[in-house]
CSV table of C-alpha atoms in Angstrom, one decimal:
chain,number,residue,atom,x,y,z
E,122,GLN,CA,-48.2,73.7,-163.2
E,123,VAL,CA,-50.2,72.3,-166.1
E,124,GLN,CA,-53.8,71.5,-166.1
E,125,LEU,CA,-55.5,68.9,-168.4
E,126,VAL,CA,-59.2,69.3,-168.7
E,127,GLU,CA,-61.2,66.5,-170.3
E,128,SER,CA,-64.7,66.7,-171.7
E,129,GLY,CA,-67.0,64.7,-173.9
E,130,GLY,CA,-67.7,61.6,-171.9
E,131,GLY,CA,-71.2,60.2,-171.3
E,132,LEU,CA,-73.6,57.4,-171.9
E,133,VAL,CA,-74.1,55.9,-175.4
E,134,GLN,CA,-75.6,52.8,-176.8
E,135,ALA,CA,-73.4,50.1,-178.4
E,136,GLY,CA,-72.5,51.1,-181.9
E,137,GLY,CA,-72.6,54.8,-181.1
E,138,SER,CA,-69.9,57.4,-181.1
E,139,LEU,CA,-68.4,59.8,-178.6
E,140,ARG,CA,-65.6,62.4,-179.0
E,141,LEU,CA,-63.4,63.2,-176.0
E,142,SER,CA,-61.4,66.4,-175.8
E,143,CYS,CA,-58.4,67.2,-173.6
E,144,ALA,CA,-57.2,70.8,-173.3
E,145,ALA,CA,-53.8,71.6,-171.8
E,146,SER,CA,-53.1,74.9,-170.1
E,147,GLY,CA,-50.5,76.4,-167.8
E,148,ASN,CA,-46.7,76.7,-167.8
E,149,MET,CA,-45.5,74.9,-170.9
E,150,PHE,CA,-42.5,75.3,-173.1
E,151,ARG,CA,-43.6,72.5,-175.3
E,152,LEU,CA,-46.3,69.9,-175.3
E,153,ASP,CA,-44.9,66.6,-176.4
E,154,ALA,CA,-46.8,63.3,-176.6
E,155,MET,CA,-50.4,63.2,-175.5
E,156,GLY,CA,-52.4,60.1,-174.8
E,157,TRP,CA,-55.6,58.6,-173.6
E,158,TYR,CA,-55.8,55.9,-171.0
E,159,ARG,CA,-58.8,54.1,-169.6
E,160,GLN,CA,-59.6,52.2,-166.5
E,161,ALA,CA,-62.5,49.9,-166.1
E,162,PRO,CA,-63.8,48.8,-162.7
E,163,GLY,CA,-61.5,46.1,-161.2
E,164,LYS,CA,-59.0,46.4,-164.1
E,165,GLN,CA,-55.6,48.1,-164.5
E,166,ARG,CA,-55.3,51.4,-166.3
E,167,GLU,CA,-54.4,50.8,-169.9
E,168,LEU,CA,-53.0,53.0,-172.6
E,169,VAL,CA,-55.5,53.3,-175.4
E,170,ALA,CA,-53.9,55.7,-177.9
E,171,THR,CA,-50.9,58.1,-178.2
E,172,ILE,CA,-50.2,60.9,-180.5
E,173,PHE,CA,-46.7,62.4,-180.7
E,174,SER,CA,-45.9,66.0,-181.4
E,175,GLY,CA,-45.1,65.2,-185.0
E,176,GLY,CA,-48.4,63.5,-185.5
E,177,GLY,CA,-47.5,59.9,-185.3
E,178,THR,CA,-50.0,57.7,-183.5
E,179,ASN,CA,-50.2,54.3,-181.7
E,180,TYR,CA,-53.3,52.4,-180.6
E,181,VAL,CA,-54.0,49.4,-178.4
E,182,ASP,CA,-55.2,46.5,-180.6
E,183,SER,CA,-58.7,46.5,-179.2
E,184,VAL,CA,-59.5,49.9,-180.5
E,185,LYS,CA,-57.7,49.9,-183.9
E,186,GLY,CA,-60.1,50.8,-186.7
E,187,ARG,CA,-62.6,52.3,-184.3
E,188,PHE,CA,-60.8,55.0,-182.4
E,189,THR,CA,-58.9,57.9,-183.8
E,190,ILE,CA,-56.6,60.2,-181.8
E,191,SER,CA,-55.8,63.7,-183.1
E,192,ARG,CA,-54.5,67.0,-181.8
E,193,ASP,CA,-54.6,70.7,-182.5
E,194,ASN,CA,-51.2,72.1,-181.5
E,195,ALA,CA,-52.5,75.7,-181.8
E,196,LYS,CA,-55.1,74.9,-179.1
E,197,ASN,CA,-52.9,72.5,-177.1
E,198,THR,CA,-55.8,70.1,-177.3
E,199,ALA,CA,-56.0,66.4,-178.1
E,200,TYR,CA,-59.1,64.5,-179.2
E,201,LEU,CA,-60.2,60.9,-179.1
E,202,GLN,CA,-62.9,60.1,-181.7
E,203,MET,CA,-64.6,56.8,-180.6
E,204,ASN,CA,-66.8,55.0,-183.1
E,205,SER,CA,-68.5,51.6,-183.0
E,206,LEU,CA,-68.4,51.7,-179.3
E,207,LYS,CA,-68.8,48.4,-177.4
E,208,PRO,CA,-69.9,47.7,-173.8
E,209,GLU,CA,-66.3,46.6,-173.1
E,210,ASP,CA,-65.2,50.2,-173.8
E,211,THR,CA,-66.9,51.3,-170.7
E,212,ALA,CA,-64.3,52.9,-168.4
E,213,VAL,CA,-63.0,56.2,-167.0
E,214,TYR,CA,-60.9,57.7,-169.7
E,215,TYR,CA,-57.9,59.8,-168.7
E,216,CYS,CA,-55.9,62.2,-170.7
E,217,ALA,CA,-52.1,62.4,-170.2
E,218,ALA,CA,-49.4,64.6,-171.6
E,219,ASP,CA,-45.6,64.9,-171.5
E,220,VAL,CA,-44.8,68.6,-171.0
E,221,VAL,CA,-41.4,70.3,-171.3
E,222,GLN,CA,-41.2,73.1,-168.9
E,223,GLY,CA,-38.9,75.2,-166.7
E,224,SER,CA,-35.5,76.8,-167.2
E,225,LEU,CA,-33.9,73.3,-167.4
E,226,PHE,CA,-36.5,72.1,-170.0
E,227,ARG,CA,-37.4,69.0,-168.1
E,228,THR,CA,-40.2,66.8,-169.1
E,229,ARG,CA,-43.0,66.1,-166.7
E,230,HIS,CA,-46.0,63.8,-167.1
E,231,TYR,CA,-49.4,65.2,-166.3
E,232,TRP,CA,-52.8,63.6,-165.9
E,233,GLY,CA,-56.3,64.8,-166.4
E,234,GLN,CA,-59.1,64.2,-163.9
E,235,GLY,CA,-60.9,61.5,-166.0
E,236,THR,CA,-64.2,61.4,-167.8
E,237,GLN,CA,-66.7,58.5,-167.6
E,238,VAL,CA,-67.6,56.7,-170.8
E,239,THR,CA,-70.5,54.2,-170.4
E,240,VAL,CA,-71.6,52.0,-173.3
E,241,SER,CA,-74.9,50.2,-172.9
E,242,SER,CA,-75.7,47.0,-174.7
């Protein structure tokens, strides 16, 4: 099993910043893509940002230029730096990771427990 533990959420005023962390631990041969999703009340979960094992990144248009995803492979940790936060960024943010594991080197998708981000206007 693999555990993803998120931290760094909280309450911030519009225009402020937060940094989320996601630490992976457990039975892993290799940690491939890691990503951050968010789900606001009454809305579907959406993919916010992805970082691949080689460092390539993707972002949803609404956060481009404001959010930066990064990772520290030595620590099996991904980060989401969120700047210029807006009230519409309010959501539960979930970390996700594709993990290669087992004797057959199969890829499994894991989720973190989520961390609340609230942006006040």
